[in-house]
PDB file of C-alpha atoms and ligand atoms in Angstrom:
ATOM      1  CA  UNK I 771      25.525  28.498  57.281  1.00 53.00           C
ATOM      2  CA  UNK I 772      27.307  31.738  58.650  1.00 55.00           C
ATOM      3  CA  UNK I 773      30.050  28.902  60.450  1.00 58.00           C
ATOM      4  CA  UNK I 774      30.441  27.843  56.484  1.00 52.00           C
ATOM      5  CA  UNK I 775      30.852  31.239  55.086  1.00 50.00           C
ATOM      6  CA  UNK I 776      33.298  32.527  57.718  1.00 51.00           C
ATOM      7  CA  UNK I 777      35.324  29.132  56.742  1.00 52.00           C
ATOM      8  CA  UNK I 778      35.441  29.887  52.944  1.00 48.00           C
ATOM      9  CA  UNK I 779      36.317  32.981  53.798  1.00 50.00           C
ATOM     10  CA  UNK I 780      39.394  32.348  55.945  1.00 49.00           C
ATOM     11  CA  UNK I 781      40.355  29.551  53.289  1.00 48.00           C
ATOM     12  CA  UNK I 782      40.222  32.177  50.539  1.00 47.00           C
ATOM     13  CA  UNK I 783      42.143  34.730  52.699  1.00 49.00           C
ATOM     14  CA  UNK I 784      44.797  32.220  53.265  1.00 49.00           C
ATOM     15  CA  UNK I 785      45.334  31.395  49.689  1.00 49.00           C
ATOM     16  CA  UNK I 786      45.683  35.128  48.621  1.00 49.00           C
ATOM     17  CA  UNK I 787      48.192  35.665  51.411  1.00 48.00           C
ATOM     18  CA  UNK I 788      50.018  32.641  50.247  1.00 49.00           C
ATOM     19  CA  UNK I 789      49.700  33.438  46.322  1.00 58.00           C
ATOM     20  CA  UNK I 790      51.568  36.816  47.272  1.00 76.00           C
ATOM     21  CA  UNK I 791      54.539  35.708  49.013  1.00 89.00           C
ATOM     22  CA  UNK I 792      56.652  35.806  45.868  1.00 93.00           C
ATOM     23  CA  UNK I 793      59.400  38.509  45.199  1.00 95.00           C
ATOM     24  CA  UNK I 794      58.408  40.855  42.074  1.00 95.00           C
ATOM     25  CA  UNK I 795      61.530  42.289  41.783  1.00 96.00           C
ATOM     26  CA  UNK I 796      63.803  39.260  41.805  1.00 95.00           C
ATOM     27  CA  UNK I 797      62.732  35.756  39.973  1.00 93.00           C
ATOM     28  CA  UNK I 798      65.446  33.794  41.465  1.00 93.00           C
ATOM     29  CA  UNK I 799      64.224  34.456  45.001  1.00 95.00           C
ATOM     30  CA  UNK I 800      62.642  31.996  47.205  1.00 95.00           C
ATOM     31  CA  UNK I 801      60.244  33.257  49.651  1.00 96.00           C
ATOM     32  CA  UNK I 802      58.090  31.824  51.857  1.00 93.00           C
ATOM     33  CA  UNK I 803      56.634  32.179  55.612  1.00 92.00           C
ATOM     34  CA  UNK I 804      54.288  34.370  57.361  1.00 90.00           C
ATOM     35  CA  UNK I 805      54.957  37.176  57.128  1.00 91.00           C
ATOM     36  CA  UNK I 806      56.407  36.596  53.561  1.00 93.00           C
ATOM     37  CA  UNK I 807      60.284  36.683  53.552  1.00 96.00           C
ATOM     38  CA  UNK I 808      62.547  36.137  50.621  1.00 97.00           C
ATOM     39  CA  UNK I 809      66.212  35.441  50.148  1.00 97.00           C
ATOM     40  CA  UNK I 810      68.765  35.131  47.331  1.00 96.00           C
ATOM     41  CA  UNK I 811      71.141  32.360  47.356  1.00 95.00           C
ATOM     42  CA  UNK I 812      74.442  32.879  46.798  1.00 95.00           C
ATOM     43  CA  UNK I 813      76.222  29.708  47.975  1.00 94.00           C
ATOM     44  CA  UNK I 814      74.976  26.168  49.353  1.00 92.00           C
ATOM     45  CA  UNK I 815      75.164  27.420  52.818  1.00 94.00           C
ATOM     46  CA  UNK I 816      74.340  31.246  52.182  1.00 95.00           C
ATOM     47  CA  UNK I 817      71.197  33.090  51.586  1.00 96.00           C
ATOM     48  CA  UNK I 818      70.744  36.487  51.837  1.00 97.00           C
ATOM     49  CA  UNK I 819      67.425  38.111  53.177  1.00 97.00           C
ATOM     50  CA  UNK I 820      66.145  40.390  50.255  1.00 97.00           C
ATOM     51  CA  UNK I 821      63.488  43.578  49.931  1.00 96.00           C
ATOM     52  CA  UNK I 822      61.506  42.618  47.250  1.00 95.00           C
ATOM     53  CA  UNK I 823      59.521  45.962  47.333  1.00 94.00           C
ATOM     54  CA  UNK I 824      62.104  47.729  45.776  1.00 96.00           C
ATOM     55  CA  UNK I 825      64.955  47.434  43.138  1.00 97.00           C
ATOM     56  CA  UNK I 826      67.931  44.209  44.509  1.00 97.00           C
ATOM     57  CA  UNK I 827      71.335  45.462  44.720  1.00 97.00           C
ATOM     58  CA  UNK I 828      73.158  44.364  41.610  1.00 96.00           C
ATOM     59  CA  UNK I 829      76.121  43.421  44.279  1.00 97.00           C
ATOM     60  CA  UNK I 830      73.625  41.167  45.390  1.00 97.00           C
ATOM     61  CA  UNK I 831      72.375  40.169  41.883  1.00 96.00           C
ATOM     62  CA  UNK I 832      75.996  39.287  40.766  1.00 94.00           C
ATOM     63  CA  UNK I 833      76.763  36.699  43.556  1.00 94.00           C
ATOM     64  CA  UNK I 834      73.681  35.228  43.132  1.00 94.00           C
ATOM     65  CA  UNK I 835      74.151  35.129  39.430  1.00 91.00           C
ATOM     66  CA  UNK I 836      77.681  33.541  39.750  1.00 90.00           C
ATOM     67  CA  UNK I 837      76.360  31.159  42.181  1.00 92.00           C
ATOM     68  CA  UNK I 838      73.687  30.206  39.552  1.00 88.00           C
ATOM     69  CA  UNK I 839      75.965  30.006  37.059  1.00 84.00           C
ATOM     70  CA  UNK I 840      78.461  27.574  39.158  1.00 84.00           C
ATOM     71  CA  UNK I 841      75.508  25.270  39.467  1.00 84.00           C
ATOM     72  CA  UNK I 842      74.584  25.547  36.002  1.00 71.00           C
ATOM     73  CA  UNK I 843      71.418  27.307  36.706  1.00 73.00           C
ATOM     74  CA  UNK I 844      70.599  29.525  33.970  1.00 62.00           C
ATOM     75  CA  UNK I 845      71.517  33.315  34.047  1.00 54.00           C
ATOM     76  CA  UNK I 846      75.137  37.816  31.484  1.00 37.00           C
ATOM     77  CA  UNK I 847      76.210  39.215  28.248  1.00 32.00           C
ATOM     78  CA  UNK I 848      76.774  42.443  28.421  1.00 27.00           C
ATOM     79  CA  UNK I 849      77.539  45.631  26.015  1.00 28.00           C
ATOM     80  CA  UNK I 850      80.170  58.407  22.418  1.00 59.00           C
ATOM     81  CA  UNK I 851      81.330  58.936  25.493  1.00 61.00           C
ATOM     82  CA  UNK I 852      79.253  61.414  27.277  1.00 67.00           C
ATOM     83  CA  UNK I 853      82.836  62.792  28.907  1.00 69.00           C
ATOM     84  CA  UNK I 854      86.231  61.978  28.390  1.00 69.00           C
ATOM     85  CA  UNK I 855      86.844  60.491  31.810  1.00 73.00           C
ATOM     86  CA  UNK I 856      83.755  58.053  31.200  1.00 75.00           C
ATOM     87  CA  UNK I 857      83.830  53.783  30.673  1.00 76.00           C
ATOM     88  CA  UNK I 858      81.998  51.177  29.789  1.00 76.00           C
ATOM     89  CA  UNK I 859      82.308  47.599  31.534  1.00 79.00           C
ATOM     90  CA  UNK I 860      84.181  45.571  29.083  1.00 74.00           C
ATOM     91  CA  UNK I 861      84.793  42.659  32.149  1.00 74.00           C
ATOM     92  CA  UNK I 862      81.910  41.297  32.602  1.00 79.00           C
ATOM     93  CA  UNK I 863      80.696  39.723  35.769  1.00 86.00           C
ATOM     94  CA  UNK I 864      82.401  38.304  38.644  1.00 94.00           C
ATOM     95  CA  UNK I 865      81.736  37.051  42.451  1.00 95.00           C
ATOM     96  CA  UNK I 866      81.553  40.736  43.971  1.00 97.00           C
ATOM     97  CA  UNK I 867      82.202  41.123  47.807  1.00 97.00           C
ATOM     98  CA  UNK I 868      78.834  43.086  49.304  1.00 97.00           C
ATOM     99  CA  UNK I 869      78.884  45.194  52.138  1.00 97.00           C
ATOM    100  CA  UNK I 870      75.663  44.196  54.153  1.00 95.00           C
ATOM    101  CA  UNK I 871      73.686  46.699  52.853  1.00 95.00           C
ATOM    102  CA  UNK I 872      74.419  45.461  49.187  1.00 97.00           C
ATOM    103  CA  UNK I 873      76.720  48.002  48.323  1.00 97.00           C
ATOM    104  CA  UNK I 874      80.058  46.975  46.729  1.00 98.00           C
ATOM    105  CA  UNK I 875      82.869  46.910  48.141  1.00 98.00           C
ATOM    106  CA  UNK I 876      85.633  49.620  46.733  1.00 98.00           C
ATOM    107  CA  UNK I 877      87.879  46.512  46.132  1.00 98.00           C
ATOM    108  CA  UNK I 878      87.144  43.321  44.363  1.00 98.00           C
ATOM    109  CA  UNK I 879      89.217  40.342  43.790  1.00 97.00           C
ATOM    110  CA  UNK I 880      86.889  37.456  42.240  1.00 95.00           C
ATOM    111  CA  UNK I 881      88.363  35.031  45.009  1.00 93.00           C
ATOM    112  CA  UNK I 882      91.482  35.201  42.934  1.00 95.00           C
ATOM    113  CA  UNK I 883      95.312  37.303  44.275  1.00 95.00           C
ATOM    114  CA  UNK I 884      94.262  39.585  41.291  1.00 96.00           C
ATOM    115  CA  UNK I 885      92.283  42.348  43.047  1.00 97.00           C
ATOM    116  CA  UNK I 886      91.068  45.876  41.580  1.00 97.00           C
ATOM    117  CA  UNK I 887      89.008  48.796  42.380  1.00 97.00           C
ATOM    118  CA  UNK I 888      84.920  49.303  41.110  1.00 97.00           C
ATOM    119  CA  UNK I 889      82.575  52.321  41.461  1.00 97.00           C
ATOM    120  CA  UNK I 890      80.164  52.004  43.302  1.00 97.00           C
ATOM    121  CA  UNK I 891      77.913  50.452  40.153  1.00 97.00           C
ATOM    122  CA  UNK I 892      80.638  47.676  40.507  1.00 97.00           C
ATOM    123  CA  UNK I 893      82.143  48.470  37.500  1.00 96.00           C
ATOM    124  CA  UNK I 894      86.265  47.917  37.348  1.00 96.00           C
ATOM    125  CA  UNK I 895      87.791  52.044  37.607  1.00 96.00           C
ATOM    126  CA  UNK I 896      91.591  50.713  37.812  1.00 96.00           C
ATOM    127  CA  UNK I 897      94.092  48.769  36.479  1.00 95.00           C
ATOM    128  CA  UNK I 898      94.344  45.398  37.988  1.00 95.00           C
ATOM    129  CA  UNK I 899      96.752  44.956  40.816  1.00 95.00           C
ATOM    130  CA  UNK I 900      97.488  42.715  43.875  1.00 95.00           C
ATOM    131  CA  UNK I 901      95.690  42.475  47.050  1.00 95.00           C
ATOM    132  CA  UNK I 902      97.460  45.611  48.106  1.00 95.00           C
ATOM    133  CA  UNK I 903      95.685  47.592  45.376  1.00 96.00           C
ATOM    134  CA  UNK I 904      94.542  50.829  47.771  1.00 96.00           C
ATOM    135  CA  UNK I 905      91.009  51.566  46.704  1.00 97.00           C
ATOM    136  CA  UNK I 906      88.668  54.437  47.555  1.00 96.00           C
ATOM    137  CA  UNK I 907      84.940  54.616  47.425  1.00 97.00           C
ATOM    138  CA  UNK I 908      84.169  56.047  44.398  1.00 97.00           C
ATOM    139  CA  UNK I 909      80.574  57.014  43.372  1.00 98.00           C
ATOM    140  CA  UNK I 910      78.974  57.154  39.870  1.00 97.00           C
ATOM    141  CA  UNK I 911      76.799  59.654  39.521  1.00 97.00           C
ATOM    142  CA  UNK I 912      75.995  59.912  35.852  1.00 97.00           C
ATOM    143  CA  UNK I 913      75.093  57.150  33.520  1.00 97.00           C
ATOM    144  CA  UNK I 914      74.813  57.091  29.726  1.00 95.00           C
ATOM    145  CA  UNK I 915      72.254  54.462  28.405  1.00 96.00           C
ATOM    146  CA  UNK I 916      72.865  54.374  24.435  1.00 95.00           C
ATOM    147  CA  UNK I 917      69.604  52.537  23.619  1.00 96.00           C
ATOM    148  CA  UNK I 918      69.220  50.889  19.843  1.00 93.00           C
ATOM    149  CA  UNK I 919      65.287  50.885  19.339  1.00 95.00           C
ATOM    150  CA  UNK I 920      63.299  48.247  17.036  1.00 95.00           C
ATOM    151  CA  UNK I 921      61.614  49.007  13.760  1.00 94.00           C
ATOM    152  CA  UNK I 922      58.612  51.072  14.175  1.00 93.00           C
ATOM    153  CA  UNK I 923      55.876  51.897  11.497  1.00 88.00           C
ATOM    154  CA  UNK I 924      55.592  55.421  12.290  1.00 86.00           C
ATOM    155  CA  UNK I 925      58.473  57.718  12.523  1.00 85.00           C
ATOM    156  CA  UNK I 926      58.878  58.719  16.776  1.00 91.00           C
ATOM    157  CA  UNK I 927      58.864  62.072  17.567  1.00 91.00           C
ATOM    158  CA  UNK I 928      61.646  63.335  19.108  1.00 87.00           C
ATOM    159  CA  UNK I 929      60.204  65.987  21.210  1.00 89.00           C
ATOM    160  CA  UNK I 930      57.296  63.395  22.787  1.00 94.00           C
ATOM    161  CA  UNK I 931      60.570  61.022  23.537  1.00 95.00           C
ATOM    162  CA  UNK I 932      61.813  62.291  26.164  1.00 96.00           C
ATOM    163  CA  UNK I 933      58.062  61.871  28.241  1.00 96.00           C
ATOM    164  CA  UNK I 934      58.311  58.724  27.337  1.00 97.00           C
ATOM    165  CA  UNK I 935      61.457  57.636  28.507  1.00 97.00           C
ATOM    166  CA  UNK I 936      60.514  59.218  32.094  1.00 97.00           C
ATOM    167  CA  UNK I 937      57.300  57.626  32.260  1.00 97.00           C
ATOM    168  CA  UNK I 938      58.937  53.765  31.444  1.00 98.00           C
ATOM    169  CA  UNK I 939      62.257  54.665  33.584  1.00 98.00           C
ATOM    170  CA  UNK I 940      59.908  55.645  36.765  1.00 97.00           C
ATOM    171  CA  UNK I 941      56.852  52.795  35.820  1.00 96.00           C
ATOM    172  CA  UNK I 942      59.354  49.476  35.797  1.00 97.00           C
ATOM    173  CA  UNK I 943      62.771  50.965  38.070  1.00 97.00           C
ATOM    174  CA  UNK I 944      61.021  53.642  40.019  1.00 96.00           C
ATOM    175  CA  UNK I 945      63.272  56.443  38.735  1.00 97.00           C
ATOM    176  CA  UNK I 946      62.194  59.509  40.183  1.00 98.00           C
ATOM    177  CA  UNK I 947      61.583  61.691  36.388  1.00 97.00           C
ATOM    178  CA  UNK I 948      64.102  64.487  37.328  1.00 98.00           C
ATOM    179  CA  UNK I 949      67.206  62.493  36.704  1.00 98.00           C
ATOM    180  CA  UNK I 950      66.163  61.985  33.412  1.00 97.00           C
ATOM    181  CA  UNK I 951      68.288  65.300  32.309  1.00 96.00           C
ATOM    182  CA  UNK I 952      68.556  64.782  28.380  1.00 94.00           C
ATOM    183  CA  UNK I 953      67.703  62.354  25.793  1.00 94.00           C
ATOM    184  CA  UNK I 954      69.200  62.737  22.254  1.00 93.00           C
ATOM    185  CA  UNK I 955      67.384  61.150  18.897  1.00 93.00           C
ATOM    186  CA  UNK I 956      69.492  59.804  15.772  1.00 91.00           C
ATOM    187  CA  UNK I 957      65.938  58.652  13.840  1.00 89.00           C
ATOM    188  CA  UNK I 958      68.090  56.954  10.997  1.00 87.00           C
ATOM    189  CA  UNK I 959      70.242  55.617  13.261  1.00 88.00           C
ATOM    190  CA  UNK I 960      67.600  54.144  15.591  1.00 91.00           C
ATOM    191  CA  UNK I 961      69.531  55.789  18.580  1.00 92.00           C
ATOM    192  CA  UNK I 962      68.371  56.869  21.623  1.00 95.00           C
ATOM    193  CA  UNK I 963      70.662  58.152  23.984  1.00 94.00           C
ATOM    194  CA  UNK I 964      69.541  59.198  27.481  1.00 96.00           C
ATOM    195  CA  UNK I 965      71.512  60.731  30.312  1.00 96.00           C
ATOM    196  CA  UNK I 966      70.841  59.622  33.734  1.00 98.00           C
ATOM    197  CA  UNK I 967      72.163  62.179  36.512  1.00 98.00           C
ATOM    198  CA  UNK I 968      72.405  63.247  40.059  1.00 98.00           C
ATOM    199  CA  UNK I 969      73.691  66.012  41.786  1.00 98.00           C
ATOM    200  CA  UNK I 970      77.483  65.035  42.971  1.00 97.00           C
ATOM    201  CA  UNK I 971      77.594  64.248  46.431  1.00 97.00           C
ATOM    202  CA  UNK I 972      73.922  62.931  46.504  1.00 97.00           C
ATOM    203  CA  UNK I 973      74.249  59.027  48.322  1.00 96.00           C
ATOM    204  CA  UNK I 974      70.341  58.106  48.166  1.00 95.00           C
ATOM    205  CA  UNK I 975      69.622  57.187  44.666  1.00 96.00           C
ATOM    206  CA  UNK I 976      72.045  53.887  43.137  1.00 96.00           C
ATOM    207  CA  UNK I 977      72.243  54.465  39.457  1.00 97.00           C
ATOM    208  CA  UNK I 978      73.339  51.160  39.097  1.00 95.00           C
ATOM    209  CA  UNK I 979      70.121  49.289  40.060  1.00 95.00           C
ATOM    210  CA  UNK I 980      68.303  50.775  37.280  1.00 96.00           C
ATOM    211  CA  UNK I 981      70.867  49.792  35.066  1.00 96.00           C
ATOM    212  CA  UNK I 982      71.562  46.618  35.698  1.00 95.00           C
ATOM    213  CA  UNK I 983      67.427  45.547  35.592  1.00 97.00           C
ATOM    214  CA  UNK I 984      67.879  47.786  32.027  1.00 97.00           C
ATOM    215  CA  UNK I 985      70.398  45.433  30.482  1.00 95.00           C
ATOM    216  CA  UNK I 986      69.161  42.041  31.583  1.00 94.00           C
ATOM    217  CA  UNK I 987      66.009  43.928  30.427  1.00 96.00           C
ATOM    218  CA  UNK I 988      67.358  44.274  26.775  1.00 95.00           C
ATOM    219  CA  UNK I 989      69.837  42.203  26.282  1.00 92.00           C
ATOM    220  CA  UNK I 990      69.047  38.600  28.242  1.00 90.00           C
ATOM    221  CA  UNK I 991      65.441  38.440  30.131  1.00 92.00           C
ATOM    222  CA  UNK I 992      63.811  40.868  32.507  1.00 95.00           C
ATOM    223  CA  UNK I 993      64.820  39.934  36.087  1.00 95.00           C
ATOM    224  CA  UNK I 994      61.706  40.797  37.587  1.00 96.00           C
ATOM    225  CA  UNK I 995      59.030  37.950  38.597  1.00 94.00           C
ATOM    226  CA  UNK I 996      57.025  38.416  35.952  1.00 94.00           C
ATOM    227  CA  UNK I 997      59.602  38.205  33.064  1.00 90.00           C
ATOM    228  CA  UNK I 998      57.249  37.916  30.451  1.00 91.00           C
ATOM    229  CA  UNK I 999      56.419  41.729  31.093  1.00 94.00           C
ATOM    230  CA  UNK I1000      58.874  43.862  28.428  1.00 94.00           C
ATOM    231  CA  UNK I1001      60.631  47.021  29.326  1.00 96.00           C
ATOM    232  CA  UNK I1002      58.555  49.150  26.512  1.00 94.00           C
ATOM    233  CA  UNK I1003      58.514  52.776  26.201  1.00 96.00           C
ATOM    234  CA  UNK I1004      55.287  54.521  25.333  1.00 96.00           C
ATOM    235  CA  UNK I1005      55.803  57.302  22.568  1.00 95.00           C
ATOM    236  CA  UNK I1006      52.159  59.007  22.117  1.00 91.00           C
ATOM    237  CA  UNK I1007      50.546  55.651  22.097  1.00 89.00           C
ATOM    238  CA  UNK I1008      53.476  53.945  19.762  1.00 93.00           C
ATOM    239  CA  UNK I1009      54.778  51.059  21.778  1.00 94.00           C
ATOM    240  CA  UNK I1010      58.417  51.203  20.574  1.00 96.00           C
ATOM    241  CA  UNK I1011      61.066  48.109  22.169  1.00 96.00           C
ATOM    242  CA  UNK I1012      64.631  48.490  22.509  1.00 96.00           C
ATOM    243  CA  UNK I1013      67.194  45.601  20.662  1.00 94.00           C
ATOM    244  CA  UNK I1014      70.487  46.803  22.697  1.00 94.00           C
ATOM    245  CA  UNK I1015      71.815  48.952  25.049  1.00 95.00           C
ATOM    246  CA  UNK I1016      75.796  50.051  26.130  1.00 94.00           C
ATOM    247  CA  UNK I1017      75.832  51.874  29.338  1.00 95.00           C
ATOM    248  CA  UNK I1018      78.653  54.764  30.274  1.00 95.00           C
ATOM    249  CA  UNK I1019      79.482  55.178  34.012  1.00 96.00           C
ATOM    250  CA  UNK I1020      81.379  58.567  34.642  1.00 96.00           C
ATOM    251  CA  UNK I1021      81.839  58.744  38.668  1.00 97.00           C
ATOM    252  CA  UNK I1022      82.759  62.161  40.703  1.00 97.00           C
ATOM    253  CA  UNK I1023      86.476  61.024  40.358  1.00 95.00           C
ATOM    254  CA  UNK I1024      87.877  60.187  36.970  1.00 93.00           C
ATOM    255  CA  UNK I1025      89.275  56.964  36.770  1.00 93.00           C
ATOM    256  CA  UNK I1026      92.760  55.404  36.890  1.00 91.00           C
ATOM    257  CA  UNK I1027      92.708  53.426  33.896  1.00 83.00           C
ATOM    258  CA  UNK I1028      96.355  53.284  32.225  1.00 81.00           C
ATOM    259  CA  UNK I1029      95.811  55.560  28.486  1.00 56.00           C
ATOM    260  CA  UNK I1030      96.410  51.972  26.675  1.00 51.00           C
ATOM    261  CA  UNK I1031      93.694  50.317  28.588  1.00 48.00           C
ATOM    262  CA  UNK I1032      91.488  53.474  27.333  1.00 47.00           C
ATOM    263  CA  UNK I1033      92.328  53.233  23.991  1.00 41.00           C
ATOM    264  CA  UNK I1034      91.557  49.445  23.676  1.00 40.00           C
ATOM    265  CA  UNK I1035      88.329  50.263  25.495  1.00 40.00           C
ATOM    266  CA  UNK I1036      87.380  52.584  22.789  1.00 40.00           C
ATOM    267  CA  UNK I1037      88.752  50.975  19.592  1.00 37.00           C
ATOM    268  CA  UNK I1038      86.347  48.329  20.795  1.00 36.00           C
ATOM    269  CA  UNK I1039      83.288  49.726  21.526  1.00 38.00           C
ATOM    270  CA  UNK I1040      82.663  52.356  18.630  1.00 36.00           C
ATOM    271  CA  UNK I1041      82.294  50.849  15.673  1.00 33.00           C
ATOM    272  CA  UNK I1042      79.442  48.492  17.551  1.00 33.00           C
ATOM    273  CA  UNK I1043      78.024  52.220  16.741  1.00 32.00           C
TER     274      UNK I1043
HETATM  275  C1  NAG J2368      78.199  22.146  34.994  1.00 77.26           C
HETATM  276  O1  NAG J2368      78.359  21.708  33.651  1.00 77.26           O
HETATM  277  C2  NAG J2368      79.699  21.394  33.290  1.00 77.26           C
HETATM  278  C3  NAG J2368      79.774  21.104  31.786  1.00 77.26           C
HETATM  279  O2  NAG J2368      78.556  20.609  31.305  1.00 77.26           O
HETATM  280  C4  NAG J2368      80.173  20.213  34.165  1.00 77.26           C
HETATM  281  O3  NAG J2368      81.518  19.877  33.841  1.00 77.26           O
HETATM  282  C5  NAG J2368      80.081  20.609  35.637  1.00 77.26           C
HETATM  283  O4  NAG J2368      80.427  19.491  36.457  1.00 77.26           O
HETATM  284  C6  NAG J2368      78.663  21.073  35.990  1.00 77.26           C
HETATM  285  N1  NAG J2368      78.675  21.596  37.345  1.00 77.26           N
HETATM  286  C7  NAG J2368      77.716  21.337  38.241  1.00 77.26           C
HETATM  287  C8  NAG J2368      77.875  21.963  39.602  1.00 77.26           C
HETATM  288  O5  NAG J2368      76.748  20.648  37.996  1.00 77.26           O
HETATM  289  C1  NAG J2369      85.824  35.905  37.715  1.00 77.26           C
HETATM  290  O1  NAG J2369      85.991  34.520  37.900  1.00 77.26           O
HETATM  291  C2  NAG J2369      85.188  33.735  37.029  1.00 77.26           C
HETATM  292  C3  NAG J2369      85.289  32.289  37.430  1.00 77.26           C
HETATM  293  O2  NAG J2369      86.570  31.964  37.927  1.00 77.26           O
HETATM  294  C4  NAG J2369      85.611  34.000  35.584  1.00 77.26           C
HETATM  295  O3  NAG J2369      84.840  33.234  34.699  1.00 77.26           O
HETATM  296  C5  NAG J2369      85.416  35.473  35.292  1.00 77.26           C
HETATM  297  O4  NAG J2369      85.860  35.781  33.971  1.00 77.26           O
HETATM  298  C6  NAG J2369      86.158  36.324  36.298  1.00 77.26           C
HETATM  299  N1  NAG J2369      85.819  37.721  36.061  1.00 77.26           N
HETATM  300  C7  NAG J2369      86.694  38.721  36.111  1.00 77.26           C
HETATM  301  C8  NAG J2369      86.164  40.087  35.836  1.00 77.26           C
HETATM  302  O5  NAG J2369      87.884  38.564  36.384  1.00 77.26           O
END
C-alpha cells in the first residue's frame, strides 16, 4: 500500500513539474527539459536561451517576430509630444541585431546597405545612412504612453486613476510604481496619458520592455503565455480596457532627425488625436 502511494505520488510530482515548464512571459517559446529551459527561435538554425521569469527583450522579441513572420507564422501594427525633442516609431519592425544580453545594438541595418541608429528601445533616432552611419548608445529614459480607453458606464475618476495605472503597470510588466510620475485625464476625450520616467543616467530598468508587452497588449494580442488574460486597469473596482495606444520615446540625447523628417512625423500622427 505505502509502495503504491509513494508511486502516485512521484507520478503526480512529475506531471506538475512537467505542466510548468512553459514560458509565461513569452508564448512563442519552446521549453522543455529538466530543469525547464526555454528558447526563442529566431532562424532555422538559431535559438536563443530565454528568462521566462521576467519581461523578454523586445530585441529579442523582434527577431523572433521577423523570423515568424518569414515563415508565415502569425505575429505588428503599431501606432502631444511630451517634449519637443521626443518621437514616435513610424518604421515599424525590422530584423534587429542583439547584443547577447538582448540589448540593441546602437546601429541597425535590417540585413540591407541601408543602416541607421536606434535608442536603446530600438526605435530609429537618425536619418538613414550607409553602413558608415557612426552611432552612439543612446538611452531612453522617458516614455509617453497616450492610452485611448473603452466605453465605461460610470464616469472614472481622475484622481483614483493614477492608483490604478500603478497597480496594472507593476501587476502584468513588473514596473516598480515610482516611475509612474504623472498621468493626465481628457474624460470626453477618453484619453489617458501617462508618463513613464527614470532618473537620467539610471541603466537597470528598460523602458522598452514594458512597452513593447503594452502595445502587442492593446493593439494585436498579449504576448504573454496566457494571452487570453487582458491588460485591464482597475479604477475603484471599474474594470476599464484600453482600444489604442501611441508611445513617445524622448532619450537623454535629442535626436538627429533632419526638421523635414520631424514635420512629416507630426503631420502624421496628430490628427489620429
Ligand atoms: C509565405 O506565404 C507567401 C504568400 O502566401 C508565399 O509566397 C511564401 O512562399 C510563404 N513562405 C514560406 C516560408 O512558407
Ligand atoms: C526590414 O526588412 C523587411 C523585410 O525585408 C521589410 O519588410 C521591413 O519594412 C524593413 N523595415 C525597415 C524599418 O526598414
Amino acid at each position: 500500500m505505502m509502495k503504491v502511494l509513494i508511486t502516485l505520488f512521484v507520478v503526480v510530482l512529475v506531471d506538475v513539474v512537467a505542466s510548468q515548464c512553459n514560458c509565461n512571459t513569452m508564448k512563442w517559446a519552446r521549453c522543455d527539459g529538466t530543469p525547464c529551459q526555454c528558447n526563442l527561435q529566431f532562424s532555422s538554425t538559431y535559438k536563443q536561451p530565454i528568462d521566462c521569469t521576467t519581461l523578454i527583450p523586445k530585441c529579442f522579441l523582434m527577431k523572433a517576430e521577423m523570423y515568424r513572420a518569414r515563415n508565415n507564422l502569425t505575429t505588428r501594427s503599431i501606432g502631444g509630444k511630451p517634449v519637443e525633442s521626443a518621437f514616435v516609431d513610424n518604421d515599424g519592425i525590422y530584423d534587429p541585431e542583439c547584443e547577447s544580453n538582448g540589448k540593441f545594438k546602437a546601429i541597425q541595418c535590417n540585413n540591407t546597405d541601408v543602416c541607421w541608429c536606434v535608442n536603446s528601445a530600438g526605435v530609429r533616432r537618425s536619418d538613414k545612412g550607409d553602413k558608415n552611419i557612426k552611432c552612439d548608445p543612446v538611452e531612453t529614459y522617458w516614455v509617453r504612453l497616450e492610452l485611448k480607453h473603452k466605453e465605461v458606464a460610470i464616469p472614472l475618476d481622475a484622481t483614483k486613476l493614477k492608483t490604478g495605472i500603478q497597480n496594472a503597470l507593476l501587476e502584468r510588466y513588473k514596473l516598480d510604481k515610482k516611475f509612474v510620475t504623472d498621468v493626465q485625464y481628457d474624460k470626453d476625450g477618453r484619453l489617458i496619458v501617462v508618463d513613464v520616467k527614470k532618473d537620467i543616467g539610471e541603466r537597470v530598468t528598460d523602458l522598452s520592455l514594458m512597452t513593447y508587452y503594452m502595445e502587442k497588449d492593446i493593439k494585436i494580442k498579449p504576448l504573454f503565455f496566457d494571452e487570453n488574460k487582458q491588460l485591464e486597469v482597475s479604477v475603484e473596482g471599474t474594470k476599464v480596457s484600453m482600444e489604442n495606444i501611441l508611445v513617445y520615446y524622448t532619450d537623454e540625447m535629442v535626436p538627429t532627425f533632419t526638421t523635414q523628417r520631424l514635420t512629416v512625423c507630426l503631420v502624421q500622427w496628430l490628427p489620429t488625436f
